[in-house]
PDB file of C-alpha atoms in Angstrom:
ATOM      1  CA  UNK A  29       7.667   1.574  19.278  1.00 77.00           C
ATOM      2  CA  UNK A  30      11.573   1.081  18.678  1.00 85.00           C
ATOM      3  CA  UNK A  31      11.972  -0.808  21.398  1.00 88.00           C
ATOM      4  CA  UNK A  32       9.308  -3.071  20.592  1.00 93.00           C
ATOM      5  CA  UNK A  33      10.015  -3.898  17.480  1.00 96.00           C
ATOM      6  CA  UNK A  34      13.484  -4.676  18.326  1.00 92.00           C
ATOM      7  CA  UNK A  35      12.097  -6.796  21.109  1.00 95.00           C
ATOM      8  CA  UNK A  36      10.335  -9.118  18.249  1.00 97.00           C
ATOM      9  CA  UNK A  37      13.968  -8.994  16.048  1.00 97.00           C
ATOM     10  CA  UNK A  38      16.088  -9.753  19.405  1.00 96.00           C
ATOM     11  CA  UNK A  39      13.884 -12.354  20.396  1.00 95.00           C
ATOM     12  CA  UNK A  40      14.035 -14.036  16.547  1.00 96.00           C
ATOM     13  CA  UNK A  41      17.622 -13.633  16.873  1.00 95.00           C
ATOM     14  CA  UNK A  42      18.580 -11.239  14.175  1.00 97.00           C
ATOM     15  CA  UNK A  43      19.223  -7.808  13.971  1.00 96.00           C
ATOM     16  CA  UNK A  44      16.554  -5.765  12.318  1.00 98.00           C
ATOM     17  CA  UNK A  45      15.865  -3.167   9.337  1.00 98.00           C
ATOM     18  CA  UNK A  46      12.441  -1.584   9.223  1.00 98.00           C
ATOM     19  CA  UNK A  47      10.721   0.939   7.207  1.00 98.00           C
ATOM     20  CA  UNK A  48       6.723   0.862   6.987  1.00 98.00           C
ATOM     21  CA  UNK A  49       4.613   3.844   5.331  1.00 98.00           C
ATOM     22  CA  UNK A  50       1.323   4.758   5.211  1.00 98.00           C
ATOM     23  CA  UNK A  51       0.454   5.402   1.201  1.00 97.00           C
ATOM     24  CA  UNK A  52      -2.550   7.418   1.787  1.00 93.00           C
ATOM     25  CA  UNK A  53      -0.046   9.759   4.550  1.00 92.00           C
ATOM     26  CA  UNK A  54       3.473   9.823   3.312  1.00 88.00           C
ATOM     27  CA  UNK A  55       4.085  11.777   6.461  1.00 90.00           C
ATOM     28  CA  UNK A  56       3.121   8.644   8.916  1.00 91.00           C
ATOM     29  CA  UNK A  57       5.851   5.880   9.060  1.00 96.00           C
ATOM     30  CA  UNK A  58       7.175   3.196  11.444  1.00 97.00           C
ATOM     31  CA  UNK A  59      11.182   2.925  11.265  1.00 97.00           C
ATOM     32  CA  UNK A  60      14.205   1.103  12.741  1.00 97.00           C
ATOM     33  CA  UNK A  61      17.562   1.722  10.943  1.00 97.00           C
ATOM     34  CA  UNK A  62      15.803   2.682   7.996  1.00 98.00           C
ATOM     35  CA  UNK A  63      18.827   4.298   6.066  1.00 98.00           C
ATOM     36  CA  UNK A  64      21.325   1.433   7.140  1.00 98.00           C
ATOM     37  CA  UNK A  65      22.274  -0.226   3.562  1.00 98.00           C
ATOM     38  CA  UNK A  66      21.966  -3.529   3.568  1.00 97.00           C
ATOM     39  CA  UNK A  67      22.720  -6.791   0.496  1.00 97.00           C
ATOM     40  CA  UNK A  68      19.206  -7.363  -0.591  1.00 97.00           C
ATOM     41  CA  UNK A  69      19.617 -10.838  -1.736  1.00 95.00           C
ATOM     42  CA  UNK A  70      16.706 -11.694  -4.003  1.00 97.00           C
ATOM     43  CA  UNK A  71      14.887  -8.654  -3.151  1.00 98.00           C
ATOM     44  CA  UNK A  72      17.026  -6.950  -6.254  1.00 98.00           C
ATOM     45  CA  UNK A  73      14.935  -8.423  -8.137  1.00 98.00           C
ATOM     46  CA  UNK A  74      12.142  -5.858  -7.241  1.00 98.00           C
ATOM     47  CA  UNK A  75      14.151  -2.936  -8.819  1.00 98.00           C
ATOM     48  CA  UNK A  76      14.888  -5.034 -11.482  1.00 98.00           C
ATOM     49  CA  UNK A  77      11.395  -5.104 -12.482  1.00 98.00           C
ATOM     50  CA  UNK A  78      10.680  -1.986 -12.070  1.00 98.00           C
ATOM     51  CA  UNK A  79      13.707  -1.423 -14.658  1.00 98.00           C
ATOM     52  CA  UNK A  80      12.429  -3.700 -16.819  1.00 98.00           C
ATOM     53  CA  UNK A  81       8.689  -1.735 -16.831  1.00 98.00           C
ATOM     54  CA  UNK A  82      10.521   1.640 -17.379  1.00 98.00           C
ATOM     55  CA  UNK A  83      12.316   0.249 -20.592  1.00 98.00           C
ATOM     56  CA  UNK A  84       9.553  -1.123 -21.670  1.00 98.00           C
ATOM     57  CA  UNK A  85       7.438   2.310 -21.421  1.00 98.00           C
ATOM     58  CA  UNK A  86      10.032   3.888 -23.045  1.00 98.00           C
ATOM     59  CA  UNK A  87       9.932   1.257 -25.969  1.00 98.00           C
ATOM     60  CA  UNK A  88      13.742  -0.195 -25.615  1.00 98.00           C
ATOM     61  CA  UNK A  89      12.248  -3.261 -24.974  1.00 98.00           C
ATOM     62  CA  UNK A  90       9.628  -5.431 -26.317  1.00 98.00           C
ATOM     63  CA  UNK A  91       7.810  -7.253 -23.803  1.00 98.00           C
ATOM     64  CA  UNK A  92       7.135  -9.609 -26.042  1.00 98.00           C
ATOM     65  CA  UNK A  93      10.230 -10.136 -26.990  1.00 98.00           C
ATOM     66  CA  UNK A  94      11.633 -14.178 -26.948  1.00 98.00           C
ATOM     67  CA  UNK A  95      14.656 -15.651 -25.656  1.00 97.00           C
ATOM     68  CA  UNK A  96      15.699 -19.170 -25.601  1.00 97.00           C
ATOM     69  CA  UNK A  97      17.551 -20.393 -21.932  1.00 96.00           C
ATOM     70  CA  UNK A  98      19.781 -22.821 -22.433  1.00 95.00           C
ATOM     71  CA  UNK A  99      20.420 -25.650 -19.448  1.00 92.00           C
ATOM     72  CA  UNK A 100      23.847 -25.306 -19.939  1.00 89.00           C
ATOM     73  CA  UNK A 101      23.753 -21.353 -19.340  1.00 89.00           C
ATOM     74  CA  UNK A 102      21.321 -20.983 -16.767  1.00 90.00           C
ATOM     75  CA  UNK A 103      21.507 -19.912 -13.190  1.00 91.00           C
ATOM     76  CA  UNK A 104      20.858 -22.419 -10.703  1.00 85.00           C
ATOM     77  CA  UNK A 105      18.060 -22.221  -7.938  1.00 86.00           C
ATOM     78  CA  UNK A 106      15.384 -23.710  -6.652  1.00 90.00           C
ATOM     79  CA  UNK A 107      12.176 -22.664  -8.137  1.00 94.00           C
ATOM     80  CA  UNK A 108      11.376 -21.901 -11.855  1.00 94.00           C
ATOM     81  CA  UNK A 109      13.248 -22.087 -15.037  1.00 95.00           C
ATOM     82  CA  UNK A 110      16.077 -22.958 -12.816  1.00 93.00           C
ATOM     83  CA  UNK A 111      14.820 -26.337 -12.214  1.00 93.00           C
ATOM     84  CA  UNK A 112      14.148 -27.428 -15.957  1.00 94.00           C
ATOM     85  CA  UNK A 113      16.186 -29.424 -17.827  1.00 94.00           C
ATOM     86  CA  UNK A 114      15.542 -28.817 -21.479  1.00 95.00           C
ATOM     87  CA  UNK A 115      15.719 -25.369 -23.051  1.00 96.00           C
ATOM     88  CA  UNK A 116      13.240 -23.173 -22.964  1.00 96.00           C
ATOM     89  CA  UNK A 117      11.690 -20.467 -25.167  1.00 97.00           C
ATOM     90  CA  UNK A 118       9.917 -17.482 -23.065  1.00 97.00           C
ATOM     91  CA  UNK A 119       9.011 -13.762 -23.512  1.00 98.00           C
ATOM     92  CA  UNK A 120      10.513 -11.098 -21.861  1.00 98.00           C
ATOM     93  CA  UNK A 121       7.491 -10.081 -19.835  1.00 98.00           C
ATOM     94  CA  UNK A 122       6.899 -14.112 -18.772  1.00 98.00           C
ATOM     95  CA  UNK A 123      10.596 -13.937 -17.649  1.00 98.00           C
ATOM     96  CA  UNK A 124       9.876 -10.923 -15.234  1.00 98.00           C
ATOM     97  CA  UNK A 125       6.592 -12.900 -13.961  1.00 98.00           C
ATOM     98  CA  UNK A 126       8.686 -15.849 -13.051  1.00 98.00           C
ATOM     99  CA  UNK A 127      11.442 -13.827 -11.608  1.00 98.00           C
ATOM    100  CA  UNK A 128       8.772 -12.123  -9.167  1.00 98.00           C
ATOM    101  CA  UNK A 129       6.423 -14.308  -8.450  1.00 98.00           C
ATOM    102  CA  UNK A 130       8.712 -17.256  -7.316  1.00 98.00           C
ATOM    103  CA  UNK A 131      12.116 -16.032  -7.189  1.00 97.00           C
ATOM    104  CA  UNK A 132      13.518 -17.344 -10.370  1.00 97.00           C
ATOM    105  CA  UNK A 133      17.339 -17.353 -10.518  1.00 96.00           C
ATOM    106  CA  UNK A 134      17.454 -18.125 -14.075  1.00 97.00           C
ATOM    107  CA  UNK A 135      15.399 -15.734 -15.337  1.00 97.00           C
ATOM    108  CA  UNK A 136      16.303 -12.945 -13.483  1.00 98.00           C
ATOM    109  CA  UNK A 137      19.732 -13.088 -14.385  1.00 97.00           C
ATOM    110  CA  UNK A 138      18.653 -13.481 -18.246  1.00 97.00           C
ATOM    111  CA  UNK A 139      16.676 -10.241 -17.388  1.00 98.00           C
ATOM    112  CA  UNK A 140      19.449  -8.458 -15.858  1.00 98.00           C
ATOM    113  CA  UNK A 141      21.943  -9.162 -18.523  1.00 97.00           C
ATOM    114  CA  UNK A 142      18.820  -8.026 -21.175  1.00 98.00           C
ATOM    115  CA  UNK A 143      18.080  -4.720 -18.944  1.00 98.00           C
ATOM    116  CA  UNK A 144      22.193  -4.491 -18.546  1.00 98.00           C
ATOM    117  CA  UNK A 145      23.982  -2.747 -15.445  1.00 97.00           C
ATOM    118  CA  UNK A 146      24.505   0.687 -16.602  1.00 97.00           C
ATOM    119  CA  UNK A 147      20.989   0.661 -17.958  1.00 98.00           C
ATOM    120  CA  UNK A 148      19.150  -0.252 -14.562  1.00 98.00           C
ATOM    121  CA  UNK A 149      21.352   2.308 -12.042  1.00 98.00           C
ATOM    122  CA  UNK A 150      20.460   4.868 -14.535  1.00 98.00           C
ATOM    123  CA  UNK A 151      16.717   4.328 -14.596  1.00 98.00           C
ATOM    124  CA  UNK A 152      16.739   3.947 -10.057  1.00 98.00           C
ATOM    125  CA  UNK A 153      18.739   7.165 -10.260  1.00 98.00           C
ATOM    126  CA  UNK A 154      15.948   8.596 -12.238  1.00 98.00           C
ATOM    127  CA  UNK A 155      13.493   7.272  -9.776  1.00 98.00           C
ATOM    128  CA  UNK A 156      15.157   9.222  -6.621  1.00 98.00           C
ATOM    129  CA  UNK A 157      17.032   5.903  -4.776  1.00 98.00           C
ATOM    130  CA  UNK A 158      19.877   7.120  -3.577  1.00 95.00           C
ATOM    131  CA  UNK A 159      20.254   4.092  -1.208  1.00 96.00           C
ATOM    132  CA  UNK A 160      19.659   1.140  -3.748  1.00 98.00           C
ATOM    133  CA  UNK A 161      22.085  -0.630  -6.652  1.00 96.00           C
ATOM    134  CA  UNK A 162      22.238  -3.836  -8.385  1.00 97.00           C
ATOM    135  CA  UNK A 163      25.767  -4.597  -9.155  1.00 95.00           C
ATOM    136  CA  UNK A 164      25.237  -8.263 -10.097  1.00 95.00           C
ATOM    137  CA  UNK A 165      22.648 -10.713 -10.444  1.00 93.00           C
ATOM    138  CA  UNK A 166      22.389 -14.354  -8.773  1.00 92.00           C
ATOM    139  CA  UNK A 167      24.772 -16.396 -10.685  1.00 92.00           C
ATOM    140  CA  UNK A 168      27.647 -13.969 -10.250  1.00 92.00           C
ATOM    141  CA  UNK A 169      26.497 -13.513  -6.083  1.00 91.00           C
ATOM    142  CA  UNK A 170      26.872 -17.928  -6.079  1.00 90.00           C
ATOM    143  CA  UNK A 171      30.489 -17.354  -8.092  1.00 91.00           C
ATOM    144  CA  UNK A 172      31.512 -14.826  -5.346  1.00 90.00           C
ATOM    145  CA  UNK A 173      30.695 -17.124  -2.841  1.00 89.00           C
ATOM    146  CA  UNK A 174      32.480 -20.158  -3.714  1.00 90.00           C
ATOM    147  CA  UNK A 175      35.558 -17.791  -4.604  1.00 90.00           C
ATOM    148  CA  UNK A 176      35.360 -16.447  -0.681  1.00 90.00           C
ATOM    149  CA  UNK A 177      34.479 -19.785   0.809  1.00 88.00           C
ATOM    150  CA  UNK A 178      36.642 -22.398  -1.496  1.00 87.00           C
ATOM    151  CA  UNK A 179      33.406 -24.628  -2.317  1.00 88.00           C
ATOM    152  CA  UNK A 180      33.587 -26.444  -5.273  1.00 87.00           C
ATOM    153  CA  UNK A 181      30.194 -25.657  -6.204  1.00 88.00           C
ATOM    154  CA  UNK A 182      27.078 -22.996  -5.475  1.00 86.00           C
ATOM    155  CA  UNK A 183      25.597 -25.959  -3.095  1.00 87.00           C
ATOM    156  CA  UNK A 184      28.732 -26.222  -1.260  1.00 89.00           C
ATOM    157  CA  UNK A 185      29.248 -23.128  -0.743  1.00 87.00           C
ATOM    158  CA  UNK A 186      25.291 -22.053   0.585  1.00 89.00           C
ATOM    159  CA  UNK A 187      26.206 -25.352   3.136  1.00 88.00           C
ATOM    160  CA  UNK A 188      29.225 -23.384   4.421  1.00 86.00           C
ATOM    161  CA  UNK A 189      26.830 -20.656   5.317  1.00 84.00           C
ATOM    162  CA  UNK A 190      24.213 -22.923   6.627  1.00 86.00           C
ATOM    163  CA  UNK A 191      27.085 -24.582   8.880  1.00 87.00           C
ATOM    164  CA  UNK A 192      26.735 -22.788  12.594  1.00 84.00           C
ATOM    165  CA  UNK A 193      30.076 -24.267  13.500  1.00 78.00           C
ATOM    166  CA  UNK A 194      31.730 -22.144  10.956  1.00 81.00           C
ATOM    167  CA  UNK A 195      32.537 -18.712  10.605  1.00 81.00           C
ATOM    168  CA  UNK A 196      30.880 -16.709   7.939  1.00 82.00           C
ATOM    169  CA  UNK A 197      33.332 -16.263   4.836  1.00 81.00           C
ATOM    170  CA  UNK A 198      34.541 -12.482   5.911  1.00 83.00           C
ATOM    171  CA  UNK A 199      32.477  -9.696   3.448  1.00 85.00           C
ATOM    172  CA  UNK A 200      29.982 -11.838   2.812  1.00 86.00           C
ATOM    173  CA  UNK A 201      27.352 -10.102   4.314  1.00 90.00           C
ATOM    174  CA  UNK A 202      28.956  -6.621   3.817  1.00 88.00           C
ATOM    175  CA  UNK A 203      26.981  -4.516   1.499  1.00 89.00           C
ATOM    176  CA  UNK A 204      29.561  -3.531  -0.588  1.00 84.00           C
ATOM    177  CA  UNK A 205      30.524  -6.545  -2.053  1.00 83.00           C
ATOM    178  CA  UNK A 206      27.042  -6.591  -3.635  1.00 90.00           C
ATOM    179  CA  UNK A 207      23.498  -5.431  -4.471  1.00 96.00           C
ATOM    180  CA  UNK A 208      22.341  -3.489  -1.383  1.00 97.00           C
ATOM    181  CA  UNK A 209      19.312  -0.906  -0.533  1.00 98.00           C
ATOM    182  CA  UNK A 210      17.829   0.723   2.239  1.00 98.00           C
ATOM    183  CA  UNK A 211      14.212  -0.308   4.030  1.00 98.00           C
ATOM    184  CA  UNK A 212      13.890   3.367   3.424  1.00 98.00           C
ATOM    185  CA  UNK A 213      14.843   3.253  -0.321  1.00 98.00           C
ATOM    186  CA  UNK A 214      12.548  -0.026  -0.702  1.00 98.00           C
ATOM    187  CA  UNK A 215       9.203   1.843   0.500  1.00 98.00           C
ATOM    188  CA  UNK A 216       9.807   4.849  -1.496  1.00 98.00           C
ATOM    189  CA  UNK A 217       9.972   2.341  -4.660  1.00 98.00           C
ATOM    190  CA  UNK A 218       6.770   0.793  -3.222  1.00 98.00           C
ATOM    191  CA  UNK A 219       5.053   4.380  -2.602  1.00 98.00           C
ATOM    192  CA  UNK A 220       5.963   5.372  -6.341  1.00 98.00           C
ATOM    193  CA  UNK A 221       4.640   2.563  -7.899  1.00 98.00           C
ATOM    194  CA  UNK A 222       1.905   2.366  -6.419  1.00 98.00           C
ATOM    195  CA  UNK A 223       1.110   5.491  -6.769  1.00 98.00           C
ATOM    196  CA  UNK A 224       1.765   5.158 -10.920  1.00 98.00           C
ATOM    197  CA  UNK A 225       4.285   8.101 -10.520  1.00 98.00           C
ATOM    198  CA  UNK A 226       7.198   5.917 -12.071  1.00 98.00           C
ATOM    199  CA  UNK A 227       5.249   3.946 -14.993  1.00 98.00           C
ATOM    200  CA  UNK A 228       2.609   4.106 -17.073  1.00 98.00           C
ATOM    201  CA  UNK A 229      -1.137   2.985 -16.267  1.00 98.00           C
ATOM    202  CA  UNK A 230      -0.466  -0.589 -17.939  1.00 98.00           C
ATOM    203  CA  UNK A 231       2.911  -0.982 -17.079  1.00 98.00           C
ATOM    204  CA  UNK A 232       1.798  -0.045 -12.920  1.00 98.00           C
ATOM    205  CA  UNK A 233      -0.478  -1.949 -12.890  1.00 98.00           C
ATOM    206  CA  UNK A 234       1.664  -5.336 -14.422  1.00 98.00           C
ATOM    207  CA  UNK A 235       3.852  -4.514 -11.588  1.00 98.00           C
ATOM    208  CA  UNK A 236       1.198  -4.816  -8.767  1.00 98.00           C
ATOM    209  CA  UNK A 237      -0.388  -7.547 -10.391  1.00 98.00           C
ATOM    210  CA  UNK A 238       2.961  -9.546 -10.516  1.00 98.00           C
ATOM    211  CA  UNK A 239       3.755  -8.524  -6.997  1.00 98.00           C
ATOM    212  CA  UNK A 240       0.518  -9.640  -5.688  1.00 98.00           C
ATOM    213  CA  UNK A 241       1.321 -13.219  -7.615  1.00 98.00           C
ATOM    214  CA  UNK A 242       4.021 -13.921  -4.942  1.00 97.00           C
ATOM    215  CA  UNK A 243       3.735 -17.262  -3.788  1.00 96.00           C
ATOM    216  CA  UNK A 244       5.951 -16.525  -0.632  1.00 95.00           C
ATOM    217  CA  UNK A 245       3.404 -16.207   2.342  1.00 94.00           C
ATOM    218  CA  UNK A 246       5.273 -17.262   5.516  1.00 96.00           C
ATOM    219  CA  UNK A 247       6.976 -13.295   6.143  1.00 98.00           C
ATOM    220  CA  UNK A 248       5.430 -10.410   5.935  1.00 98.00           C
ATOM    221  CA  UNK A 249       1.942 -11.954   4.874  1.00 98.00           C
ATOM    222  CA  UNK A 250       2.196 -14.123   8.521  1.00 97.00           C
ATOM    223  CA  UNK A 251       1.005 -11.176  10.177  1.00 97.00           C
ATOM    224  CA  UNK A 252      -1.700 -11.050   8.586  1.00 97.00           C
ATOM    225  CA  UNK A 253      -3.471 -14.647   8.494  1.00 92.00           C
ATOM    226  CA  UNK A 254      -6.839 -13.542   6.690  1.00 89.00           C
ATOM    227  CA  UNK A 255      -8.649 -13.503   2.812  1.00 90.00           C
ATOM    228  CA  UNK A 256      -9.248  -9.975   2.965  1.00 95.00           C
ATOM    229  CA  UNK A 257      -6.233  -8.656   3.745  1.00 97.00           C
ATOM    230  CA  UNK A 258      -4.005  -8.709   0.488  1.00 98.00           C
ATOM    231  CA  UNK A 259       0.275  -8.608   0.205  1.00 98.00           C
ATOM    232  CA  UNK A 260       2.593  -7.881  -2.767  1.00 98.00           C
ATOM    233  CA  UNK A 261       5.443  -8.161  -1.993  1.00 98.00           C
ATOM    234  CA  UNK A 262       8.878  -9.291  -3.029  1.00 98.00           C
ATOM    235  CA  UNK A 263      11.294 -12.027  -0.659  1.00 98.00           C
ATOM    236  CA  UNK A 264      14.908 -12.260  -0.501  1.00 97.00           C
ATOM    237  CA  UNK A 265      17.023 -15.351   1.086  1.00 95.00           C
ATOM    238  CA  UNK A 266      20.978 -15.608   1.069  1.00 93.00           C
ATOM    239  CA  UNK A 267      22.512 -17.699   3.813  1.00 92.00           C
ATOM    240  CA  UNK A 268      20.948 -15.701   7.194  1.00 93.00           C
ATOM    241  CA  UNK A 269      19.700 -13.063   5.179  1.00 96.00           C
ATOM    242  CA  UNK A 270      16.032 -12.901   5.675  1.00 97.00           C
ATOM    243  CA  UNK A 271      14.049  -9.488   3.718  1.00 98.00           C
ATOM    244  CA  UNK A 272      10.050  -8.700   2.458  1.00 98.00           C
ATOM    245  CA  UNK A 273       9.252  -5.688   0.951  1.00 98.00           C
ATOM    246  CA  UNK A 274       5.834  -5.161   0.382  1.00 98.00           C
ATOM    247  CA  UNK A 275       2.384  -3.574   0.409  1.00 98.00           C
ATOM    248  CA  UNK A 276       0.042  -4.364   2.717  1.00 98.00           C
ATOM    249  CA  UNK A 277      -3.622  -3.332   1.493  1.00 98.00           C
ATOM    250  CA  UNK A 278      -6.258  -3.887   4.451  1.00 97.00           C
ATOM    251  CA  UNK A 279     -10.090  -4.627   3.956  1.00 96.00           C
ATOM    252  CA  UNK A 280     -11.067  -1.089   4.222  1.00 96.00           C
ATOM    253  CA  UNK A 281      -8.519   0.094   1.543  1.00 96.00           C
ATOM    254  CA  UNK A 282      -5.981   1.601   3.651  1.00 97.00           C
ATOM    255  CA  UNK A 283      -2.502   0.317   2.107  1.00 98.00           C
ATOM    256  CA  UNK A 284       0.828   0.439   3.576  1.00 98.00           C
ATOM    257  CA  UNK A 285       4.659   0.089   2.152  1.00 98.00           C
ATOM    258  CA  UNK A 286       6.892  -2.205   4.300  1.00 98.00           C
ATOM    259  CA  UNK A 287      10.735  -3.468   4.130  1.00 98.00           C
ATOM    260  CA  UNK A 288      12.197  -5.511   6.348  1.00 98.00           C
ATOM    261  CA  UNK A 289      15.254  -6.598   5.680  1.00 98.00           C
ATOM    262  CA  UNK A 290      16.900  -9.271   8.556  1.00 98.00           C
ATOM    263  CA  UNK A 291      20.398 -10.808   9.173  1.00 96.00           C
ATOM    264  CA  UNK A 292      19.943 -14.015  12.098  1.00 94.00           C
ATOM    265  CA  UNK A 293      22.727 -14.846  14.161  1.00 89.00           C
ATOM    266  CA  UNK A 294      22.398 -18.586  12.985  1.00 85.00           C
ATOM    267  CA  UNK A 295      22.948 -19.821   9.480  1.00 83.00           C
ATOM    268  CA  UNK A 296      20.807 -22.035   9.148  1.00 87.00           C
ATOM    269  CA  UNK A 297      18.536 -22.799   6.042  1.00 87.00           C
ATOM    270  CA  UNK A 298      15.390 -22.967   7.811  1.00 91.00           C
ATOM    271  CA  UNK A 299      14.440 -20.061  10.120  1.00 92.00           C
ATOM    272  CA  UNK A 300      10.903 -20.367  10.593  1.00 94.00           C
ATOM    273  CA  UNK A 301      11.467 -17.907  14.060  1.00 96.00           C
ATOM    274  CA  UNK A 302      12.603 -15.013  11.806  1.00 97.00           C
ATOM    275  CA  UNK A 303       9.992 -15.537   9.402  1.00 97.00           C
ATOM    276  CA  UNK A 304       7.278 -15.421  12.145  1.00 97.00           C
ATOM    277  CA  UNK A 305       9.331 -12.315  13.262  1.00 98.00           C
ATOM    278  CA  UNK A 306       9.382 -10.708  10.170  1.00 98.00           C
ATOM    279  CA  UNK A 307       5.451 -10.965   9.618  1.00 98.00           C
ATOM    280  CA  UNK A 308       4.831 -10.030  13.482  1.00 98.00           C
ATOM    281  CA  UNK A 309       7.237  -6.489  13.241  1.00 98.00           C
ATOM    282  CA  UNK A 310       5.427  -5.635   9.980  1.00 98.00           C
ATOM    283  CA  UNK A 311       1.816  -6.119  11.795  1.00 98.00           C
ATOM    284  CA  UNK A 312       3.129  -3.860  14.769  1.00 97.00           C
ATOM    285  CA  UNK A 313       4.088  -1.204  12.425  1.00 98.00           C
ATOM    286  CA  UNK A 314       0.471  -1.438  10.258  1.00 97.00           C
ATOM    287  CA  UNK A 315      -1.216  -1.627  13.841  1.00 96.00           C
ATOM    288  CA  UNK A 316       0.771   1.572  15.127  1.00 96.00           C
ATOM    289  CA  UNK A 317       0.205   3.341  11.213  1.00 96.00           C
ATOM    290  CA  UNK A 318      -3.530   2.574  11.350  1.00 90.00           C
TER     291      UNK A 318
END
C-alpha cells in the first residue's frame, strides 16, 4: 500500500506525507512518513482554532468579543478580510469562521496575536502533539520570505517561488524556520476532536461545523466526487507546498482522519496534478481502511 501511494505522489511530482485513521478503530491506519515534520503553511490555522475553542472553554476569551481590523494593519491574502478595503468590526468567533472556512490571512493573524504564542504551544502540549508548533502566523511567514528572497514585496516574493527557473530561497521549505507538524500529529488532533475529548460539547461541535464550512474542494474532497459523502477539512498553500487535513465521513457513518501534507518539484501557482493527487492518495487510504 506504500508503494502505491507513492506511485500517485511520484507520478504528481511531489514527495508525499500521509497519515489516514479510522475513528471508529484507532488501531487501523494508512501511513507514509507519518512522523516526518513538515511547514504546514495555512494548515496552522487548524491548531489555531482548536486553541482558540480551548480558551474559550476555559473562559479567557469571549467569543463574542469585537475587534476592529484596520486596512493599514492587516495581513494580505487572497480571500476574506484580507481583500477589504475599509475597516472592519468582527467578533472573535466570526474571525475563527473566516480563518477556517476560506483561509483568511487577516484574521488569522489577528487571532494568533489575540490567542498569543506562548498561550497556543501550551494548550497543543496539553492536547498530546508532540510533533506540531505555530511559531508565527502569515504576515510574519510573507516578511521571512521577502527577507530570504530580496523581494520588495509579499507578491514578489510568492513570484520568486512560483519561478521554475529559479532556485528556491535556501530554508524556505525547512521546517524549522517555521510552523511545522506531523500527518501523524494532524490526525490525532482530528481523532480528539472529533471525538469531543479536547473541548466541550458546544465548543466540538463549532469546530466540526466550521471545518465542514471549507470552501476548498479540489484536494482531499476530489476523491470523493459525491453529496453523500461529507469533508472537513482544513488546506494549506505556500509556494509548492500543497497539505489537507481532514475527516472524511462516508454515507454509512464510518469517518476517517486524513493529512496529507505535499511538497511538488515545480513551483508553480497552479498545480491542479497534485491536487488530483492529493484527493486520489486519501481515497486509496479510505478504500484500504474500509
Amino acid at each position: 500500500m506504500k508503494a502505491r501511494i507513492r506511485g500517485i505522489f511520484e507520478d504528481a511530482g511531489v514527495r508525499g506525507w500521509l497519515h489516514a485513521v479510522s475513528l471508529d478503530d484507532p488501531g487501523a491506519s494508512v501511513e507514509l512518513d507519518a512522523d516526518v515534520v513538515v511547514p504546514l503553511a495555512s494548515v496552522y490555522k487548524l491548531p489555531l482554532l482548536a486553541g482558540f475553542s480551548r480558551l474559550v472553554d476555559l473562559g479567557e476569551l469571549d467569543p463574542r468579543e469585537q475587534v476592529t481590523l484596520e486596512p493599514s494593519s492587516r495581513t494580505a491574502g487572497p480571500t476574506g478580510l484580507s481583500m477589504f478595503a475599509d475597516p472592519v468590526t468582527v467578533s472573535l468567533r466570526d474571525l475563527a469562521l473566516s480563518m477556517a472556512t476560506v483561509s483568511d490571512n487577516a484574521a488569522a493573524d489577528a487571532l494568533l496575536d489575540i490567542v498569543g504564542l506562548r498561550r497556543l504551544a501550551a494548550i497543543l502540549e496539553s492536547f498530546g502533539l508532540r510533533r506540531t508548533w505555530v511559531r508565527r502566523g502569515t504576515a510574519a511567514n510573507l516578511r521571512d520570505l521577502q527577507r530570504r528572497t530580496g523581494a520588495d514585496n509579499a507578491d514578489a516574493a510568492l513570484a520568486v517561488l512560483a519561478d521554475n527557473d529559479r532556485t528556491d530561497p535556501v530554508g524556505v521549505y525547512e521546517a524549522a524556520n517555521g510552523s511545522a507538524a506531523s500527518a501523524r500529529d494532524l490526525t490525532l488532533l482530528l481523532r480528539q476532536l472529533w471525538a469531543g475529548e479536547l473541548l466541550s460539547a458546544e465548543q466540538t461541535e463549532f469546530v466540526k461545523a466550521t471545518m465542514h464550512r471549507q470552501i476548498f474542494l479540489q484536494r482531499v474532497a476530489s476523491g470523493f466526487p459525491h453529496d453523500g459523502v461529507r469533508i472537513a477539512g482544513k488546506t494549506g498553500t505556500f509556494g509548492a507546498l500543497r497539505h489537507e487535513a481532514a475527516v472524511v465521513t462516508l454515507p454509512d457513518g464510518a469517518a476517517f482522519a486524513i493529512a496529507i501534507l505535499t511538497l511538488a518539484a515545480r513551483g508553480d501557482f497552479r498545480q491542479p496534478r497534485v491536487e488530483a493527487a492529493i484527493g486520489e492518495a486519501a481515497r486509496v487510504a479510505v478504500d484500504v481502511l474500509r
